[in-house]
Amino acid sequence: MSALLLSGRSASAKILADLKPKIAKLNPKLVVVQVGDDPGSSSYIKQKIKSCTEVGMRSQHRHLQAATSLSDLLKLVADLNADPDVTGFIVQLPLPEHLQSHVPDIIRAIDPKKDVDGFGAYNLGKVFLSKDFEHLPPATPAGIIMLLEHYKIPVASKHAVIVGRSNIVGKPLAIMLLNRDATVTVCHSKTKDLAAMSRHADILIAAIGKPKFITKDMVKPGAVVIDVGTSRVDGKLTGDVDFVAIQEIASAITPVPGGIGPMTVASLIKNCVQAKERQIEK
Ligand code: GUN
């Protein structure tokens, strides 16, 4: 068996094409704040800005030097909160070492109405309530849900096993899958016999950042496999899943690159549109 390729490139192109008329009408603006020169961040931001341009959405890259102080960064956050022309903004993570422990303070400083990453307590809390309150959900989990929807892969009553418990992927994705009636197991570095868990998955999601961690023996034949990993190995973007071996037994699988990456960008843009719609309502 050869798995169906779940192309984030084609699914995101369709989602963005559908958003285009709304973007033309509402004219939202996204600001991406980068501090320092993390190469991964630079490449993700390039993709975000490029997709905004392609879909006709205004965007701005605010690039600050690595030595930027916490107070200067918080001042920029306050300015962006106050600027009526800015619909939404994100502070790209990871931050330089001296700021990394302050990430919770920085996220807390972002106005929830402009938190298009959906990382703050207000927007995450709403995700906990139900599917109907997922107004600004975190972009990567929302991108995974949209990809499953695009390919009409049912979630209700399926056993979803998530490997990874980060605040930006694993934890919120678990809630979003629960909101859609999946049975969810979350595994992490302290899980005993992770392979025994992952072999039970109808839908297996790997989000740990360890290249090719998920091997063929850890996957049930016929499973849907979603790879969120984006590690650089010898300069090549590499997922958490051993794609070549696993595509022989999975029913569907995402590639890296071209899988969840473009879906994350599409959901960020979708969040900007949703943020603008709600700002106009008020
Ligand atoms: N770093 C990796 N993924 C993300 C993301 O979705 N948003 C932000 N702000 N930083 C990230």
Short mmCIF file of C-alpha atoms and ligand atoms in Angstrom, two decimals:
data_model
loop_
_atom_site.label_atom_id
_atom_site.label_comp_id
_atom_site.label_asym_id
_atom_site.label_seq_id
_atom_site.Cartn_x
_atom_site.Cartn_y
_atom_site.Cartn_z
CA MET A 1 0.00 0.00 0.00
CA SER A 2 1.20 3.50 -0.71
CA ALA A 3 -0.19 6.29 1.44
CA LEU A 4 -2.23 9.23 0.20
CA LEU A 5 0.00 12.32 0.33
CA LEU A 6 -1.64 15.04 2.41
CA SER A 7 -0.32 18.11 0.62
CA GLY A 8 -0.31 21.23 2.79
CA ARG A 9 0.74 23.17 -0.29
CA SER A 10 -2.43 22.42 -2.23
CA ALA A 11 -4.77 22.55 0.79
CA SER A 12 -3.36 25.92 1.90
CA ALA A 13 -3.59 27.30 -1.65
CA LYS A 14 -7.31 26.49 -1.66
CA ILE A 15 -7.86 28.00 1.83
CA LEU A 16 -5.99 31.18 0.87
CA ALA A 17 -7.84 31.48 -2.45
CA ASP A 18 -11.13 31.26 -0.50
CA LEU A 19 -9.93 33.99 1.92
CA LYS A 20 -8.84 36.38 -0.86
CA PRO A 21 -12.17 38.22 -1.35
CA LYS A 22 -12.51 38.81 2.42
CA ILE A 23 -8.92 40.08 2.58
CA ALA A 24 -9.58 42.48 -0.31
CA LYS A 25 -12.67 43.79 1.50
CA LEU A 26 -11.35 43.99 5.07
CA ASN A 27 -7.74 45.00 4.34
CA PRO A 28 -6.20 43.45 7.50
CA LYS A 29 -2.54 43.93 8.41
CA LEU A 30 -0.19 41.43 10.06
CA VAL A 31 3.04 42.42 11.82
CA VAL A 32 5.70 39.79 12.49
CA VAL A 33 8.23 40.69 15.19
CA GLN A 34 11.60 38.98 15.04
CA VAL A 35 14.32 39.45 17.64
CA GLY A 36 17.76 38.26 16.53
CA ASP A 37 18.63 36.03 13.61
CA ASP A 38 17.57 32.46 14.38
CA PRO A 39 17.86 30.86 10.92
CA GLY A 40 14.71 28.74 11.35
CA SER A 41 12.70 31.81 12.35
CA SER A 42 14.07 33.83 9.40
CA SER A 43 12.93 31.15 7.00
CA TYR A 44 9.44 30.77 8.57
CA ILE A 45 8.97 34.55 8.57
CA LYS A 46 9.97 34.73 4.90
CA GLN A 47 7.22 32.19 4.15
CA LYS A 48 4.67 34.13 6.21
CA ILE A 49 5.41 37.45 4.49
CA LYS A 50 5.50 35.79 1.03
CA SER A 51 2.09 34.15 1.58
CA CYS A 52 0.62 37.46 2.78
CA THR A 53 1.88 39.17 -0.39
CA GLU A 54 0.49 36.40 -2.60
CA VAL A 55 -2.95 36.60 -1.00
CA GLY A 56 -3.00 40.41 -1.10
CA MET A 57 -2.72 40.96 2.66
CA ARG A 58 -0.66 43.78 4.13
CA SER A 59 2.22 42.60 6.29
CA GLN A 60 5.28 44.06 7.97
CA HIS A 61 8.42 42.42 9.32
CA ARG A 62 9.76 44.25 12.41
CA HIS A 63 13.29 42.91 12.80
CA LEU A 64 15.00 43.85 16.08
CA GLN A 65 18.60 43.18 17.00
CA ALA A 66 19.40 40.14 19.19
CA ALA A 67 20.47 42.37 22.12
CA THR A 68 17.03 44.04 22.36
CA SER A 69 16.01 44.42 26.02
CA LEU A 70 12.79 43.08 27.50
CA SER A 71 11.53 46.61 28.12
CA ASP A 72 12.16 47.65 24.50
CA LEU A 73 10.34 44.55 23.24
CA LEU A 74 7.42 45.20 25.62
CA LYS A 75 7.34 48.81 24.40
CA LEU A 76 6.98 47.59 20.80
CA VAL A 77 4.21 45.19 21.90
CA ALA A 78 2.39 48.10 23.58
CA ASP A 79 2.78 50.24 20.43
CA LEU A 80 1.39 47.45 18.22
CA ASN A 81 -1.52 46.92 20.64
CA ALA A 82 -2.34 50.64 20.39
CA ASP A 83 -1.93 51.02 16.61
CA PRO A 84 -5.42 50.86 15.06
CA ASP A 85 -3.94 50.01 11.65
CA VAL A 86 -2.40 46.76 12.98
CA THR A 87 -4.96 43.94 12.94
CA GLY A 88 -2.74 41.33 14.53
CA PHE A 89 0.86 40.58 15.35
CA ILE A 90 3.09 37.75 16.45
CA VAL A 91 6.42 37.58 18.22
CA GLN A 92 8.31 34.80 16.49
CA LEU A 93 9.73 32.16 18.83
CA PRO A 94 12.31 31.16 19.93
CA LEU A 95 13.64 34.43 21.31
CA PRO A 96 17.33 35.05 22.14
CA GLU A 97 18.43 33.41 25.39
CA HIS A 98 18.11 36.51 27.61
CA LEU A 99 14.43 36.87 26.62
CA GLN A 100 13.37 33.22 26.42
CA SER A 101 12.39 32.94 30.12
CA HIS A 102 10.17 36.02 29.65
CA VAL A 103 8.07 34.49 26.85
CA PRO A 104 5.00 34.14 29.14
CA ASP A 105 5.23 37.87 30.08
CA ILE A 106 5.59 38.86 26.43
CA ILE A 107 2.61 36.73 25.35
CA ARG A 108 0.56 38.13 28.25
CA ALA A 109 1.31 41.67 27.05
CA ILE A 110 -0.27 41.04 23.62
CA ASP A 111 -3.86 42.28 23.32
CA PRO A 112 -5.98 39.07 23.00
CA LYS A 113 -7.87 40.70 20.10
CA LYS A 114 -4.57 40.96 18.18
CA ASP A 115 -3.06 37.65 19.35
CA VAL A 116 -3.24 35.96 15.92
CA ASP A 117 -0.85 33.21 17.09
CA GLY A 118 -3.54 32.28 19.63
CA PHE A 119 -0.84 31.73 22.27
CA GLY A 120 -2.35 33.84 25.09
CA ALA A 121 -4.44 32.53 27.99
CA TYR A 122 -7.64 34.19 26.77
CA ASN A 123 -7.59 32.62 23.31
CA LEU A 124 -6.33 29.25 24.60
CA GLY A 125 -9.04 29.31 27.29
CA LYS A 126 -11.70 29.80 24.63
CA VAL A 127 -10.34 26.78 22.72
CA PHE A 128 -10.97 24.78 25.92
CA LEU A 129 -14.68 25.72 25.96
CA SER A 130 -15.78 24.13 22.67
CA LYS A 131 -15.29 24.14 18.91
CA ASP A 132 -17.69 27.11 18.67
CA PHE A 133 -15.30 29.31 20.67
CA GLU A 134 -12.15 28.60 18.65
CA HIS A 135 -11.95 32.18 17.33
CA LEU A 136 -8.17 32.69 17.35
CA PRO A 137 -6.83 29.13 17.79
CA PRO A 138 -3.06 28.44 17.74
CA ALA A 139 -2.01 28.36 14.10
CA THR A 140 -0.31 24.95 13.87
CA PRO A 141 -3.06 22.88 15.57
CA ALA A 142 -5.67 24.79 13.54
CA GLY A 143 -3.66 24.04 10.38
CA ILE A 144 -3.65 20.31 11.22
CA ILE A 145 -7.43 20.34 11.73
CA MET A 146 -7.94 22.20 8.43
CA LEU A 147 -5.74 19.70 6.58
CA LEU A 148 -7.76 16.75 7.96
CA GLU A 149 -10.96 18.56 6.96
CA HIS A 150 -9.62 19.34 3.48
CA TYR A 151 -8.94 15.65 2.85
CA LYS A 152 -12.25 14.65 4.53
CA ILE A 153 -10.47 12.49 7.10
CA PRO A 154 -12.92 11.78 9.91
CA VAL A 155 -11.82 12.54 13.46
CA ALA A 156 -14.88 11.66 15.56
CA SER A 157 -14.47 8.40 17.52
CA LYS A 158 -10.92 7.93 16.16
CA HIS A 159 -8.01 7.40 18.50
CA ALA A 160 -5.59 10.28 18.01
CA VAL A 161 -2.17 9.88 19.57
CA ILE A 162 -0.12 13.06 19.85
CA VAL A 163 3.60 12.76 20.49
CA GLY A 164 4.71 16.05 22.08
CA ARG A 165 3.05 18.26 24.71
CA SER A 166 4.17 21.78 23.82
CA ASN A 167 1.93 24.75 24.60
CA ILE A 168 1.87 25.72 20.92
CA VAL A 169 1.15 22.33 19.30
CA GLY A 170 0.57 19.20 21.43
CA LYS A 171 -1.57 20.56 24.26
CA PRO A 172 -3.95 22.77 22.24
CA LEU A 173 -4.21 20.14 19.48
CA ALA A 174 -5.35 17.59 22.08
CA ILE A 175 -8.19 19.92 23.09
CA MET A 176 -9.14 20.73 19.50
CA LEU A 177 -9.33 17.01 18.62
CA LEU A 178 -11.40 16.38 21.78
CA ASN A 179 -13.72 19.20 20.63
CA ARG A 180 -14.25 17.08 17.49
CA ASP A 181 -15.03 13.89 19.44
CA ALA A 182 -11.71 12.09 19.00
CA THR A 183 -10.30 9.95 21.80
CA VAL A 184 -6.95 11.56 22.53
CA THR A 185 -3.72 10.28 24.06
CA VAL A 186 -0.80 12.67 24.58
CA CYS A 187 2.67 11.12 24.83
CA HIS A 188 5.89 12.86 25.82
CA SER A 189 9.47 12.30 26.89
CA LYS A 190 8.44 10.65 30.19
CA THR A 191 5.87 8.29 28.61
CA LYS A 192 6.58 4.61 29.25
CA ASP A 193 6.58 2.43 26.13
CA LEU A 194 5.65 5.19 23.71
CA ALA A 195 5.68 2.74 20.79
CA ALA A 196 2.89 0.70 22.42
CA MET A 197 0.80 3.90 22.57
CA SER A 198 1.59 5.10 19.06
CA ARG A 199 0.71 1.68 17.60
CA HIS A 200 -2.86 2.23 18.83
CA ALA A 201 -3.25 5.45 16.84
CA ASP A 202 -5.77 5.81 14.04
CA ILE A 203 -4.33 9.32 13.66
CA LEU A 204 -0.73 9.77 14.80
CA ILE A 205 0.66 13.29 15.18
CA ALA A 206 4.38 13.79 15.82
CA ALA A 207 5.41 17.19 17.20
CA ILE A 208 8.64 16.72 19.13
CA GLY A 209 11.38 18.10 16.90
CA LYS A 210 13.40 14.86 16.82
CA PRO A 211 14.26 13.89 13.23
CA LYS A 212 12.82 10.51 12.13
CA PHE A 213 11.89 9.64 15.75
CA ILE A 214 8.73 7.82 14.61
CA THR A 215 9.78 4.59 12.91
CA LYS A 216 7.70 2.08 10.93
CA ASP A 217 7.31 -0.33 13.88
CA MET A 218 5.60 2.45 15.88
CA VAL A 219 2.77 2.89 13.36
CA LYS A 220 -0.39 0.82 12.91
CA PRO A 221 -0.94 -0.16 9.27
CA GLY A 222 -3.62 2.12 7.79
CA ALA A 223 -2.99 4.98 10.23
CA VAL A 224 -3.08 8.65 9.20
CA VAL A 225 0.32 10.16 10.03
CA ILE A 226 0.84 13.90 10.57
CA ASP A 227 4.40 15.19 10.84
CA VAL A 228 4.90 18.57 12.52
CA GLY A 229 8.69 18.25 12.87
CA THR A 230 11.00 20.68 11.08
CA SER A 231 14.56 19.87 12.11
CA ARG A 232 17.53 20.74 9.94
CA VAL A 233 19.71 17.71 9.20
CA ASP A 234 22.74 18.43 6.97
CA GLY A 235 20.93 21.57 5.81
CA LYS A 236 17.81 19.59 4.84
CA LEU A 237 14.40 20.10 6.47
CA THR A 238 13.57 16.79 8.17
CA GLY A 239 10.39 15.72 9.94
CA ASP A 240 9.81 13.66 13.09
CA VAL A 241 8.60 10.73 10.97
CA ASP A 242 10.58 8.23 8.90
CA PHE A 243 8.54 9.15 5.82
CA VAL A 244 10.01 6.70 3.28
CA ALA A 245 9.37 3.60 5.40
CA ILE A 246 6.05 4.71 6.90
CA GLN A 247 4.38 5.80 3.65
CA GLU A 248 4.38 2.08 2.71
CA ILE A 249 1.97 1.20 5.56
CA ALA A 250 0.10 4.43 6.41
CA SER A 251 -3.21 5.25 4.71
CA ALA A 252 -2.25 8.95 4.52
CA ILE A 253 0.83 10.97 5.47
CA THR A 254 2.10 14.56 5.39
CA PRO A 255 5.42 15.39 3.73
CA VAL A 256 8.12 17.65 5.21
CA PRO A 257 8.43 20.21 3.72
CA GLY A 258 5.07 20.96 2.10
CA GLY A 259 2.85 19.47 4.82
CA ILE A 260 1.98 21.26 8.06
CA GLY A 261 4.28 24.28 7.41
CA PRO A 262 2.07 25.89 4.72
CA MET A 263 -1.04 25.02 6.77
CA THR A 264 0.33 26.96 9.75
CA VAL A 265 0.84 30.01 7.54
CA ALA A 266 -2.68 29.68 6.09
CA SER A 267 -4.23 29.52 9.57
CA LEU A 268 -2.22 32.54 10.71
CA ILE A 269 -3.66 34.50 7.77
CA LYS A 270 -7.14 33.13 8.52
CA ASN A 271 -6.76 34.30 12.13
CA CYS A 272 -5.88 37.81 10.91
CA VAL A 273 -9.09 37.89 8.89
CA GLN A 274 -11.11 36.63 11.88
CA ALA A 275 -9.45 39.18 14.17
CA LYS A 276 -10.31 42.00 11.75
CA GLU A 277 -13.94 40.83 11.45
CA ARG A 278 -14.34 40.91 15.24
CA GLN A 279 -12.56 44.28 15.56
CA ILE A 280 -15.00 45.78 13.05
CA GLU A 281 -18.02 44.25 14.87
CA LYS A 282 -17.11 45.97 18.10
N1 GUN B 1 7.94 29.34 16.32
C1 GUN B 1 7.60 28.15 15.76
N2 GUN B 1 6.30 28.16 15.41
C2 GUN B 1 5.81 29.36 15.74
C3 GUN B 1 4.53 29.96 15.59
O1 GUN B 1 3.55 29.38 15.10
N3 GUN B 1 4.44 31.24 16.07
C4 GUN B 1 5.48 31.89 16.65
N4 GUN B 1 5.28 33.14 17.10
N5 GUN B 1 6.67 31.36 16.80
C5 GUN B 1 6.84 30.10 16.33
#
